[in-house]
PDB file of C-alpha atoms in Angstrom:
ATOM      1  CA  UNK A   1       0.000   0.000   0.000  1.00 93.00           C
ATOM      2  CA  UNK A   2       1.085   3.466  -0.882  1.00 97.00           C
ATOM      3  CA  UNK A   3       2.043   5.694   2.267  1.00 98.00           C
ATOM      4  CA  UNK A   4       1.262   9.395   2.081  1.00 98.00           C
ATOM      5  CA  UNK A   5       2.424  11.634   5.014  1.00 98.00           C
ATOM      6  CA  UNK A   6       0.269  15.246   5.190  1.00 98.00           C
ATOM      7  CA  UNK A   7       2.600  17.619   7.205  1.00 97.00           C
ATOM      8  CA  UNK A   8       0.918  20.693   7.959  1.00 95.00           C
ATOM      9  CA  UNK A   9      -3.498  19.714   6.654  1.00 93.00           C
ATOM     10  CA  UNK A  10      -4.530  19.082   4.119  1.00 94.00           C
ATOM     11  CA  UNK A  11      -8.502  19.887   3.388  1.00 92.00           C
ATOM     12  CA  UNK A  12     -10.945  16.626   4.483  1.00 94.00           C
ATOM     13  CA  UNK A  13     -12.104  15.806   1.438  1.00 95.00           C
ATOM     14  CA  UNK A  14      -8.898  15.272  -0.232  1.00 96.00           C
ATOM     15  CA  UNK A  15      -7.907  12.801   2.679  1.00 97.00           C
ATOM     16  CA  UNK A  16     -11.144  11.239   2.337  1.00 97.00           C
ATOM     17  CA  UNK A  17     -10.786  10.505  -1.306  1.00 97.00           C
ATOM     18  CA  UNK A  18      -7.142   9.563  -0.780  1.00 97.00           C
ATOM     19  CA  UNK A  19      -8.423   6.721   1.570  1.00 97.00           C
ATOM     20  CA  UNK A  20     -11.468   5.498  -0.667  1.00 97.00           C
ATOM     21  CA  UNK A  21      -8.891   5.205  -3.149  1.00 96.00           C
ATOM     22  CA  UNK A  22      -6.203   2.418  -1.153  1.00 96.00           C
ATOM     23  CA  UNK A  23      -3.944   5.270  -0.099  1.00 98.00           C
ATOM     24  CA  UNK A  24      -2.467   5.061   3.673  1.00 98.00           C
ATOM     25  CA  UNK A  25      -2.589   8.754   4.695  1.00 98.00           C
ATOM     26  CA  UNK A  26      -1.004   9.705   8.097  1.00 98.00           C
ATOM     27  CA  UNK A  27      -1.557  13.422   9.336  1.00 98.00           C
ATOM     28  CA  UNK A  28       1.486  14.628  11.606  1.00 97.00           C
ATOM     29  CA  UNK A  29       3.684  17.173  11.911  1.00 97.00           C
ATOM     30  CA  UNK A  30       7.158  16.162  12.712  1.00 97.00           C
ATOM     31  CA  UNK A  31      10.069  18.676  13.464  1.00 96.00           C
ATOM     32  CA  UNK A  32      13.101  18.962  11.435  1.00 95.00           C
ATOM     33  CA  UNK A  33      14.947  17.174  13.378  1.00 96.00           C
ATOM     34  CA  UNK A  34      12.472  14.011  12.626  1.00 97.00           C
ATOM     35  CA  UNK A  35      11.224  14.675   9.932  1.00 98.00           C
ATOM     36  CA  UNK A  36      14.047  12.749   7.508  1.00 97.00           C
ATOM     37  CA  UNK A  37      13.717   9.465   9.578  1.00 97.00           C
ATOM     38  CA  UNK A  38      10.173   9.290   9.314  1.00 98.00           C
ATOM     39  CA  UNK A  39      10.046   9.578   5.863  1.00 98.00           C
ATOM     40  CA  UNK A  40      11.674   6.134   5.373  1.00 97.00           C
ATOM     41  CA  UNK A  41       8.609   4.806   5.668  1.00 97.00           C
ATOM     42  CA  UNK A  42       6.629   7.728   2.980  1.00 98.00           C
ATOM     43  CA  UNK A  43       6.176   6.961  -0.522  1.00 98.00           C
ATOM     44  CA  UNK A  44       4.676  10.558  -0.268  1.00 98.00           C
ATOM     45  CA  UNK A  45       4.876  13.539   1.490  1.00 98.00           C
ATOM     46  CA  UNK A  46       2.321  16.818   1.102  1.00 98.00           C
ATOM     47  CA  UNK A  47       3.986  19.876   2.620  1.00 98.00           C
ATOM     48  CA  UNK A  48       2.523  23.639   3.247  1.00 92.00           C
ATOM     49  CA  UNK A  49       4.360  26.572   3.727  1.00 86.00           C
ATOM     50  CA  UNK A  50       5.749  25.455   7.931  1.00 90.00           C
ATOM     51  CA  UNK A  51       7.740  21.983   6.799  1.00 96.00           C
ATOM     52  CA  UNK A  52      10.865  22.707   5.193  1.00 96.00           C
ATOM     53  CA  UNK A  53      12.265  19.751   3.233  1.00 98.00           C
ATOM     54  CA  UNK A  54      15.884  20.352   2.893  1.00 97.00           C
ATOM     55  CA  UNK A  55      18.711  18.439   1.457  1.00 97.00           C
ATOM     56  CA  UNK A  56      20.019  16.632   4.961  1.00 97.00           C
ATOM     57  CA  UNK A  57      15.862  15.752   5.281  1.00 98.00           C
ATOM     58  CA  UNK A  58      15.966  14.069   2.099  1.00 98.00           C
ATOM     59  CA  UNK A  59      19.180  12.376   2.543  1.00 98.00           C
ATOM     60  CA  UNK A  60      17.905  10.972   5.716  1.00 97.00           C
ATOM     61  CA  UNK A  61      14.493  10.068   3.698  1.00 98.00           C
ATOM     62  CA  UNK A  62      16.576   8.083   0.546  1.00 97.00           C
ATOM     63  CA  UNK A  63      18.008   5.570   3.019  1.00 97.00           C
ATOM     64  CA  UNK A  64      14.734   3.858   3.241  1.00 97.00           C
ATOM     65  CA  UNK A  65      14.419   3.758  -0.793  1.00 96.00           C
ATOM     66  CA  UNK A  66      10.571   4.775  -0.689  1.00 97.00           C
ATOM     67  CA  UNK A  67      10.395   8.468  -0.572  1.00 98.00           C
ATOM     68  CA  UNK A  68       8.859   9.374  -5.131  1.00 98.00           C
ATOM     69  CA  UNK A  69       7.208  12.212  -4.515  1.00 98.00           C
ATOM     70  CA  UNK A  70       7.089  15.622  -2.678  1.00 98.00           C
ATOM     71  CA  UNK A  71       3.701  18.007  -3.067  1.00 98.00           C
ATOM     72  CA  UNK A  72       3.592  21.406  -2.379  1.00 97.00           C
ATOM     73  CA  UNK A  73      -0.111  22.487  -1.404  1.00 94.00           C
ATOM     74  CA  UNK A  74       0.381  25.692  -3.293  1.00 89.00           C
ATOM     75  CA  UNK A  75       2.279  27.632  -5.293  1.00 84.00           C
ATOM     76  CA  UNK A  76       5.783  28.247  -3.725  1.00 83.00           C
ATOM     77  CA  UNK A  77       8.002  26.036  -3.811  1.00 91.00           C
ATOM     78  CA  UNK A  78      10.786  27.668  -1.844  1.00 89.00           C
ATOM     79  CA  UNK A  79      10.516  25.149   1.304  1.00 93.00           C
ATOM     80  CA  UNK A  80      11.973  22.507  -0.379  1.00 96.00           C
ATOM     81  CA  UNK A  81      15.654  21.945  -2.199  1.00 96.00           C
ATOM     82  CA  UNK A  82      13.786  21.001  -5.395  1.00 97.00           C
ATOM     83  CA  UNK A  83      16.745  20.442  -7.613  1.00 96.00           C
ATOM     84  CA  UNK A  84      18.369  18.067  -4.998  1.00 98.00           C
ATOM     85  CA  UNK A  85      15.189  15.713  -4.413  1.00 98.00           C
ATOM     86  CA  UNK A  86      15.112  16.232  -8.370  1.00 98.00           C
ATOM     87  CA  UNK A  87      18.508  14.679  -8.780  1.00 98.00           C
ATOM     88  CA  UNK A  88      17.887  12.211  -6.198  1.00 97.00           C
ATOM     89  CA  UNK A  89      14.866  10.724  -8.396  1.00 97.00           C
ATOM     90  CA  UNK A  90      11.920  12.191  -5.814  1.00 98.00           C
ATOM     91  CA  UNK A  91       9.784  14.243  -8.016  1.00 98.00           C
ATOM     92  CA  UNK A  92       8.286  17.496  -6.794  1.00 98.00           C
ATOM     93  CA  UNK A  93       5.342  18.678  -7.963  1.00 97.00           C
ATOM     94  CA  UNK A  94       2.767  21.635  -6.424  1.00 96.00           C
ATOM     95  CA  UNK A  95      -0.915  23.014  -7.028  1.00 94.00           C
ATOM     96  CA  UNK A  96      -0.578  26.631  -8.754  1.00 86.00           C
ATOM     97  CA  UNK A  97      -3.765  26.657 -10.182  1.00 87.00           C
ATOM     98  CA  UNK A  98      -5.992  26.541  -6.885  1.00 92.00           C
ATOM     99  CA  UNK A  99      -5.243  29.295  -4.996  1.00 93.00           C
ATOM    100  CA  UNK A 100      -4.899  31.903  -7.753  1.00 95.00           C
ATOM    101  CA  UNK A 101      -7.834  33.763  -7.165  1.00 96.00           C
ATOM    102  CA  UNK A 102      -8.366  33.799  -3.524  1.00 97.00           C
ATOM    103  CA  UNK A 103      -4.839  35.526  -3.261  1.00 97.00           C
ATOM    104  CA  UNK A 104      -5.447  37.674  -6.211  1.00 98.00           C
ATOM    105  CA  UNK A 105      -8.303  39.206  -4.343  1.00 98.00           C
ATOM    106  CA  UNK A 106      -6.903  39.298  -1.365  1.00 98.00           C
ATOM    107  CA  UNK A 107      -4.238  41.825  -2.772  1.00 98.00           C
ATOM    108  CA  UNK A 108      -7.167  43.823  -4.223  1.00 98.00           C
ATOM    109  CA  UNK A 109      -8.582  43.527  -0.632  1.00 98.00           C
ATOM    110  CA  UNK A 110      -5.031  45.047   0.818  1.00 98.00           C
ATOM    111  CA  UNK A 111      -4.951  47.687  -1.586  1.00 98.00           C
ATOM    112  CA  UNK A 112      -8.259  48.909  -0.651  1.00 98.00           C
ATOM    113  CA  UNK A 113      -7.397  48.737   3.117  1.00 98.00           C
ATOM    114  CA  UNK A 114      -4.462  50.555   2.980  1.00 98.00           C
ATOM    115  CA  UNK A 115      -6.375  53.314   0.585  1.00 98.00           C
ATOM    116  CA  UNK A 116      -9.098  53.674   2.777  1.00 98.00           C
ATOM    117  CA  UNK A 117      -7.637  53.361   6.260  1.00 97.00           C
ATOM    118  CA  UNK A 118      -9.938  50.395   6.815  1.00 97.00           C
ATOM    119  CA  UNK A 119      -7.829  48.147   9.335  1.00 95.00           C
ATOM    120  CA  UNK A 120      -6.812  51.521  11.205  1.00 95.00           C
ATOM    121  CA  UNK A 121     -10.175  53.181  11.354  1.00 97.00           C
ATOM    122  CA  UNK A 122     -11.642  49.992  12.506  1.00 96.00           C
ATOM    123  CA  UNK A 123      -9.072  49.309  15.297  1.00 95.00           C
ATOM    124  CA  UNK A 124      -9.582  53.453  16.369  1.00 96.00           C
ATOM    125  CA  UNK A 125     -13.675  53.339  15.996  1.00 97.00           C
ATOM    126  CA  UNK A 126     -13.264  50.208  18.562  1.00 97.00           C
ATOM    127  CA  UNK A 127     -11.414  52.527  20.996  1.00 97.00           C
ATOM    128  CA  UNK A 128     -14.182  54.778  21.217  1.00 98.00           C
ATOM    129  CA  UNK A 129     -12.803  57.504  18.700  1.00 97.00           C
ATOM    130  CA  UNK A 130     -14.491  59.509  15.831  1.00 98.00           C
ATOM    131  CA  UNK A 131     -11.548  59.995  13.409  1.00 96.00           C
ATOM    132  CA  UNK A 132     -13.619  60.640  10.033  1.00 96.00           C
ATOM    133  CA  UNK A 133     -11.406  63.835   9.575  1.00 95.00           C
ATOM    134  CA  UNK A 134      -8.040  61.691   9.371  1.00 95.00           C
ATOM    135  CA  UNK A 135      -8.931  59.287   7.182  1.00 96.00           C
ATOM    136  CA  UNK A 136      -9.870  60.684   3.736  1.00 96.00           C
ATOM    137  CA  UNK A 137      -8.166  58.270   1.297  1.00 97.00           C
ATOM    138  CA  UNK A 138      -7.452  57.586  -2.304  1.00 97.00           C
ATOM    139  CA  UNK A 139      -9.890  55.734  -4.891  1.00 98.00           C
ATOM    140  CA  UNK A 140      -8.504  52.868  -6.788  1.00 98.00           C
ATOM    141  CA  UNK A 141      -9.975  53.694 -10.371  1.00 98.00           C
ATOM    142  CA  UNK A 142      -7.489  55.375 -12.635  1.00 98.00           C
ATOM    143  CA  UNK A 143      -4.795  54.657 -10.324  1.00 98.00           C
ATOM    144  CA  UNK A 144      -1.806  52.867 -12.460  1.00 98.00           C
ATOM    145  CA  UNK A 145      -1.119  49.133 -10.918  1.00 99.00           C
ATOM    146  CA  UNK A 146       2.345  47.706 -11.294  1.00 98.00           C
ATOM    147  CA  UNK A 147       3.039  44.502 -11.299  1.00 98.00           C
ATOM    148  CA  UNK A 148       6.231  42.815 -10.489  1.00 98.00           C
ATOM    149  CA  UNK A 149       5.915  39.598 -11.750  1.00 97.00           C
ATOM    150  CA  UNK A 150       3.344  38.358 -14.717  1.00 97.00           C
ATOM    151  CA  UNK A 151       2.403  34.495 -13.541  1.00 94.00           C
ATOM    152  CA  UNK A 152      -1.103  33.321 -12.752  1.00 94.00           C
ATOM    153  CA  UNK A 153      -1.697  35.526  -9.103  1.00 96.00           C
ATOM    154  CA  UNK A 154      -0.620  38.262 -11.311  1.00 98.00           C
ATOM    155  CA  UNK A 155      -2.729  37.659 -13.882  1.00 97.00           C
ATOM    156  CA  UNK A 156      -5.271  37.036 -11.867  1.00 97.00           C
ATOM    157  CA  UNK A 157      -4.851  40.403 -10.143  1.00 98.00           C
ATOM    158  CA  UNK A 158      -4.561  42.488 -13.213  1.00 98.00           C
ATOM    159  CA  UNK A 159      -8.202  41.286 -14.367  1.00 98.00           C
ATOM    160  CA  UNK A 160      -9.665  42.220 -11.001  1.00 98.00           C
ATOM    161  CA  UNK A 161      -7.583  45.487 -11.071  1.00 98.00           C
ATOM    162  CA  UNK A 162      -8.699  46.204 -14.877  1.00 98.00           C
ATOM    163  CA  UNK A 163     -12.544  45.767 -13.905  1.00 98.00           C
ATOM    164  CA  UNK A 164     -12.142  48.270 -11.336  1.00 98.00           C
ATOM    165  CA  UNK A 165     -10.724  50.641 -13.692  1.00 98.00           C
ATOM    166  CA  UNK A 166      -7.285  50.621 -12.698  1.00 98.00           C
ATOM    167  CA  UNK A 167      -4.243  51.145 -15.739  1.00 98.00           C
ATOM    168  CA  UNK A 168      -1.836  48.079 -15.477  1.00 98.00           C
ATOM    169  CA  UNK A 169       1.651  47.770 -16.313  1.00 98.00           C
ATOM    170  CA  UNK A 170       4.060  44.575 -15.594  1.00 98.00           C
ATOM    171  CA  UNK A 171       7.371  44.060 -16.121  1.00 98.00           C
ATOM    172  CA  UNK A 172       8.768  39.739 -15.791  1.00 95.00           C
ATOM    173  CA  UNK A 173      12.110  38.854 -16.842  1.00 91.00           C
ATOM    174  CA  UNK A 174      11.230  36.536 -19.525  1.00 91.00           C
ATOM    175  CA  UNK A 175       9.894  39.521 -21.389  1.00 92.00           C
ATOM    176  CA  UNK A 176       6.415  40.580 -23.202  1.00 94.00           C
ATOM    177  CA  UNK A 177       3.689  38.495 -22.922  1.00 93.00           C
ATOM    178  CA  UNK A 178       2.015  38.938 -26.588  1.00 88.00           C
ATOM    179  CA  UNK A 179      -1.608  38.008 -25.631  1.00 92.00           C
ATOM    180  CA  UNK A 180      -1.927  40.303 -22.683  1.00 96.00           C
ATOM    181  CA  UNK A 181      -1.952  43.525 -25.046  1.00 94.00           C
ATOM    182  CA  UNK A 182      -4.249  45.462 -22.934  1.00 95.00           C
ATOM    183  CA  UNK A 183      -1.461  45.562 -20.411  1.00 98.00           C
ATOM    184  CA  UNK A 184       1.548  47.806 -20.596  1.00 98.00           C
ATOM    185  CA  UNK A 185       5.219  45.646 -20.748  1.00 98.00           C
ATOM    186  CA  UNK A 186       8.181  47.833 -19.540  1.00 97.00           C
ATOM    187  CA  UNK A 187      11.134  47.193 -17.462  1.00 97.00           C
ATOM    188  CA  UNK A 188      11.348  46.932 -13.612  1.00 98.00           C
ATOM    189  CA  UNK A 189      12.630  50.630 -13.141  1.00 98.00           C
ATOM    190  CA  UNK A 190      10.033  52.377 -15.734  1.00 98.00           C
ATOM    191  CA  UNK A 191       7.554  50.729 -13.534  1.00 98.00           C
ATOM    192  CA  UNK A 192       8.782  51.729 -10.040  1.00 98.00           C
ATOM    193  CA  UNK A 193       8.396  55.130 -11.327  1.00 98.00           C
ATOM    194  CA  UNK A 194       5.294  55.040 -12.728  1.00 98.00           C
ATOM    195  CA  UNK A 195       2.881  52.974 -10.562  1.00 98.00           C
ATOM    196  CA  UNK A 196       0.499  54.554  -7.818  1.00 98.00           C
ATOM    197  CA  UNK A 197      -0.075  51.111  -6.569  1.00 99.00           C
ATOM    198  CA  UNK A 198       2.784  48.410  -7.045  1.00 98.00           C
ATOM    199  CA  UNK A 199       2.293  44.253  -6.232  1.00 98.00           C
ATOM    200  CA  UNK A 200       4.954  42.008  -6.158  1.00 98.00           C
ATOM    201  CA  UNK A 201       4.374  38.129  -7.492  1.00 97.00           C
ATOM    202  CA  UNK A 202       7.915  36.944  -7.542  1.00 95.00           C
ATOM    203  CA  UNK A 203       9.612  34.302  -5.738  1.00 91.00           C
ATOM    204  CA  UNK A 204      12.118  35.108  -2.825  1.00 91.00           C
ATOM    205  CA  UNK A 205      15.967  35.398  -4.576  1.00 90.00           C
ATOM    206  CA  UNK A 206      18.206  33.481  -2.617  1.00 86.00           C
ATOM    207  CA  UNK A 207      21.320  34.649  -3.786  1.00 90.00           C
ATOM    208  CA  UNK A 208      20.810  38.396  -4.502  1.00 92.00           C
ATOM    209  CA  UNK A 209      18.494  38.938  -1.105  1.00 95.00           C
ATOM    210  CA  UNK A 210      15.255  41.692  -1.030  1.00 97.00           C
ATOM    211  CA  UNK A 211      13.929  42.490  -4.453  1.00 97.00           C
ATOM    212  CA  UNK A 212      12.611  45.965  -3.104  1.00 98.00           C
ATOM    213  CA  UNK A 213      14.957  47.747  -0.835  1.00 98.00           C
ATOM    214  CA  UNK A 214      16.472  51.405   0.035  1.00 98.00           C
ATOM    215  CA  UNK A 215      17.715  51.930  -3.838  1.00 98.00           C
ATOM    216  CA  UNK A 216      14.132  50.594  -5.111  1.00 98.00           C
ATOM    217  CA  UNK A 217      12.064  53.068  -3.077  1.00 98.00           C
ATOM    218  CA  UNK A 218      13.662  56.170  -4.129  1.00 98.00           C
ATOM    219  CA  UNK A 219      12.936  55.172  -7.989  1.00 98.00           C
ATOM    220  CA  UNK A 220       8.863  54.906  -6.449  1.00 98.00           C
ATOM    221  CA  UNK A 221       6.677  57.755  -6.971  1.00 98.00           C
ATOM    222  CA  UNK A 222       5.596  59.767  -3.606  1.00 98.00           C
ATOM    223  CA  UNK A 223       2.770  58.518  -2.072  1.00 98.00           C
ATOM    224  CA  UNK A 224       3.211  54.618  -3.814  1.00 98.00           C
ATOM    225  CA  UNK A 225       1.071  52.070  -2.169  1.00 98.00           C
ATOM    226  CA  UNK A 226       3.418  48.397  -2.037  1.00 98.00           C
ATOM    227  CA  UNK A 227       1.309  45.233  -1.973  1.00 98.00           C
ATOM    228  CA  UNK A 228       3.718  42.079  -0.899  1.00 98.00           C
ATOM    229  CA  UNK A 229       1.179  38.878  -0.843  1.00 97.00           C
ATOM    230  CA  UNK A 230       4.146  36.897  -2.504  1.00 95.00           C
ATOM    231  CA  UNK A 231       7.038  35.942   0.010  1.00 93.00           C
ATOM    232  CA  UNK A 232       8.985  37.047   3.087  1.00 94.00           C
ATOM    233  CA  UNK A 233      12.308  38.711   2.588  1.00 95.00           C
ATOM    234  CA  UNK A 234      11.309  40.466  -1.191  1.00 97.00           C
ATOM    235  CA  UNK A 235      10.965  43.785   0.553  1.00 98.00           C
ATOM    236  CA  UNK A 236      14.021  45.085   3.255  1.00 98.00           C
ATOM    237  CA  UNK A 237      11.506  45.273   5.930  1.00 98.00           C
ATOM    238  CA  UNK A 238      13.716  48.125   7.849  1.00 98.00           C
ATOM    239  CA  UNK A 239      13.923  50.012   4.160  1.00 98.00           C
ATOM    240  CA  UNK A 240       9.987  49.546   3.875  1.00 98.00           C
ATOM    241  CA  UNK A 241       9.328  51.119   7.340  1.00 98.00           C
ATOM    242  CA  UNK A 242      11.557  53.738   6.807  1.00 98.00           C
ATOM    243  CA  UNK A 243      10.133  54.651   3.293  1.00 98.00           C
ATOM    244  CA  UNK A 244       6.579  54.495   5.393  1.00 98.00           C
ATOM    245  CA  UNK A 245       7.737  56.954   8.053  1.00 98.00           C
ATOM    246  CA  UNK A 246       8.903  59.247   5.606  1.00 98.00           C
ATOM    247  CA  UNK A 247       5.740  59.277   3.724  1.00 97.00           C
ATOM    248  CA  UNK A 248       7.662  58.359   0.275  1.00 98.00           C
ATOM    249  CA  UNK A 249       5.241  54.854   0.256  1.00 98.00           C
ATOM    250  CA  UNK A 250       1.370  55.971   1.446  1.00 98.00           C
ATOM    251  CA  UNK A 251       0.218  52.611   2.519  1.00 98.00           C
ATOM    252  CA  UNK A 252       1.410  49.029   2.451  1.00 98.00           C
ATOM    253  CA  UNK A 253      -0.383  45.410   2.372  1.00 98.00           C
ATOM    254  CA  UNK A 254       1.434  43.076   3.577  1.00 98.00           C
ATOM    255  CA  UNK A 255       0.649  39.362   4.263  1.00 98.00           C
ATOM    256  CA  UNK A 256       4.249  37.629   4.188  1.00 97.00           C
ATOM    257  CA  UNK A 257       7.129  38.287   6.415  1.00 97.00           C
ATOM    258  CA  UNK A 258      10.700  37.616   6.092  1.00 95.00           C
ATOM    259  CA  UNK A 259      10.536  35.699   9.588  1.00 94.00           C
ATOM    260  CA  UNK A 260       7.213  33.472  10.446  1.00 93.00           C
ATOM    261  CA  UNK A 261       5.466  34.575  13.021  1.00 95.00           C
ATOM    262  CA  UNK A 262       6.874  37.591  12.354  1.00 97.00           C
ATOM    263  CA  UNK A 263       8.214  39.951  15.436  1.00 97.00           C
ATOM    264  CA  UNK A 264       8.549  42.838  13.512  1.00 98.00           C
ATOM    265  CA  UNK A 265       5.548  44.995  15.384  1.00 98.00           C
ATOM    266  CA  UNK A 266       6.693  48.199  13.974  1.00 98.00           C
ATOM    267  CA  UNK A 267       5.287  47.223  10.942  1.00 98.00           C
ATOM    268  CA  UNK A 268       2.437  45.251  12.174  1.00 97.00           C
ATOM    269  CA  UNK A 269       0.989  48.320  14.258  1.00 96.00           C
ATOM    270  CA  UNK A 270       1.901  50.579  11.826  1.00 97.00           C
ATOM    271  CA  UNK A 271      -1.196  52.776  11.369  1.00 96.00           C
ATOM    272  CA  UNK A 272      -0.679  52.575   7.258  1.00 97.00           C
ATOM    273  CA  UNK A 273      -0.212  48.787   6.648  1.00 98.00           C
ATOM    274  CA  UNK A 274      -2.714  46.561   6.198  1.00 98.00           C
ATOM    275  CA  UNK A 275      -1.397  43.271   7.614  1.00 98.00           C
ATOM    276  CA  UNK A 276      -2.690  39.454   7.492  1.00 98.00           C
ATOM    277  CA  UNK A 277      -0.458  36.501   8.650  1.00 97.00           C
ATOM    278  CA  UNK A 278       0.018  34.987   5.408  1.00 95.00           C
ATOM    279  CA  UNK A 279      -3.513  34.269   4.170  1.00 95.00           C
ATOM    280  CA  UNK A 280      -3.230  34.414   0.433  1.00 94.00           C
ATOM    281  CA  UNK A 281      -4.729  30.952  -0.080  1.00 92.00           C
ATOM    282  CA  UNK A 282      -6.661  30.556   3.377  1.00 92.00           C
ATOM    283  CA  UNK A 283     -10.184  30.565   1.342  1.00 95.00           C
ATOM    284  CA  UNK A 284     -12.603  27.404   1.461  1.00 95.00           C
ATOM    285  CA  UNK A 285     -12.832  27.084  -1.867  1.00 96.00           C
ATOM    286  CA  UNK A 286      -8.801  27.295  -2.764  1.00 95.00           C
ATOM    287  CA  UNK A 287      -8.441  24.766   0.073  1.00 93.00           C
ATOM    288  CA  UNK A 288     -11.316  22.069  -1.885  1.00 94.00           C
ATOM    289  CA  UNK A 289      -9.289  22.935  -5.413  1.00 95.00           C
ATOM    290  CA  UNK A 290      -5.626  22.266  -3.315  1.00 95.00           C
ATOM    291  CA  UNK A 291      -7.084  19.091  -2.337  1.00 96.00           C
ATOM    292  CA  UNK A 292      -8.644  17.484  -5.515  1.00 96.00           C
ATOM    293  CA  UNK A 293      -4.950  18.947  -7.131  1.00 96.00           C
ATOM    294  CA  UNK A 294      -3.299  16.623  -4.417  1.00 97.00           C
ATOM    295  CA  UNK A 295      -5.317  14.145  -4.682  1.00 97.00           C
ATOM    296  CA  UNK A 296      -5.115  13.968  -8.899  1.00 97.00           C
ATOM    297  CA  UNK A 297      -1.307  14.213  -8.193  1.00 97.00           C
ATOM    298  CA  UNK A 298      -0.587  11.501  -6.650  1.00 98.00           C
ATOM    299  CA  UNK A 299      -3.255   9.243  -8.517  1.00 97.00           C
ATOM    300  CA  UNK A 300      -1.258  10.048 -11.447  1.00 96.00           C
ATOM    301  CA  UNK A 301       1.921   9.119  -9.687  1.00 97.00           C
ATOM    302  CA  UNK A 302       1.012   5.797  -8.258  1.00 96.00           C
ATOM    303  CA  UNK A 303      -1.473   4.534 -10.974  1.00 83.00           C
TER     304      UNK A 303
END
């Protein structure tokens, strides 16, 4: 019987069908320091965003000759050393499809929170306080959204920001994208100095460090809004609170955090940031679509 280890949940029905189907699924987190011994005994493992499946966790995993496949539930895939399982012959597959929209509209959600003072005026109004004078804000429509970053969040955030009249622009490094016409193409730095609102879809870079830092911000118009729904460490957190305190970025959303829980609480209570604790995909329905992904995954795998 194939064994299938879910990490860190995995939505019911998935498990459910997993089970109806001959699969052995066995929910448990194990720490790091575990986790490569236990997986001896996997065929499978499904992984969120809290296990990290390293290369001394895999080595630990190939001495029991079962570990095949690796699933991300979502669309990062930054947790895991995916060359080295790769190379190993452990294949590594995750679910970008199913929570494209529910983070995509969470970023639209941030956006209008940090425009319109909602998480602040809320927190104030529950205090007792009146502050309709402080809080006149900006409207979306005819604002110009840039994107950093043109895959399927992106995508999916550029439709929702179109419908509510916003100009978009992107810039990706693999260049144009010919059937997305009604979007503006131009290069990173033409779009730092031309968006009111800018969202980053990129993955973390490893080697070069934050994306958007001190040098970054000074290319950004006055008054920017920067939505980070994408990873932790893409924006210099100290640069980002320093461009907030000097008014050169309005507002921020931001949902990911270079450190998880994060302890930065000058950002947190920061009175024009909008802040989840990394939500993007924490909808019912991207959970369902994560599931039956899984679930077709590893059908395909072990047919």
């Amino acid at each position: 019987m194939i064994r299938i280890l879910v990490t860190d949940g995995m939505e019911s029905s998935g498990i459910d069908e997993l089970r109806k189907s001959g699969f052995e699924v066995v929910e448990k987190f194990y720490s790091p320091e575990e986790l490569g011994d236990a997986l001896k005994d996997f065929n499978c493992v499904v992984v969120r965003s809290a296990t990290k499946v390293r290369e001394p966790i895999i080595d630990k995993a190939l001495e029991g000759g079962n570990l095949k496949l690796i699933i991300r539930g979502g669309v990062g895939v930054d947790n895991i050393d995916v060359k080295y399982a790769e190379s190993k012959g452990i294949s590594v597959r995750n679910t970008p499809n199913a929570s494209s929209a529910s983070v995509a509209e969470l970023a639209i959600g941030h956006m209008f929170a940090a425009a319109r003072f909602i998480g602040v005026a809320n927190a104030t109004m529950r205090e007792g306080k009146w502050d309709k004078k402080k809080y006149e804000g900006f409207e979306l429509g005819g604002k110009t959204l840039g994107l950093i970053g043109f895959g399927r969040i992106a995508k999916e955030t550029a439709k929702r920001a179109e419908a509510l009249g916003m100009k978009v622009i992107y810039t990706k490094r693999s260049g144009k994208e010919a059937e997305y016409d009604n979007y503006e193409y131009c290069d990173k730095e033409e779009l730092l100095k031309k968006s009111d609102f800018i969202s980053l879809h990129i993955p973390y870079d490893k080697v070069n460090g934050p994306t958007i830092g001190e040098k970054e911000f000074e290319l950004m118009k006055d008054g920017v809004y920067l939505i980070n729904l994408a990873r932790g460490g893409i924006v210099c957190e100290k640069a980002l609170l320093d461009a907030l305190n000097s008014g050169k970025v309005r507002g921020a959303g931001i949902d990911v955090f270079k450190e998880e829980p994060t302890k930065n609480m000058d950002i947190v209570n920061h009175p024009r940031v909008s802040v989840t604790p990394h939500i993007g995909g924490s909808t019912i329905e991207a959970q369902t679509r994560i599931g039956e992904e899984i679930v077709f995954i590893i059908k395909e795998t072990f047919k």
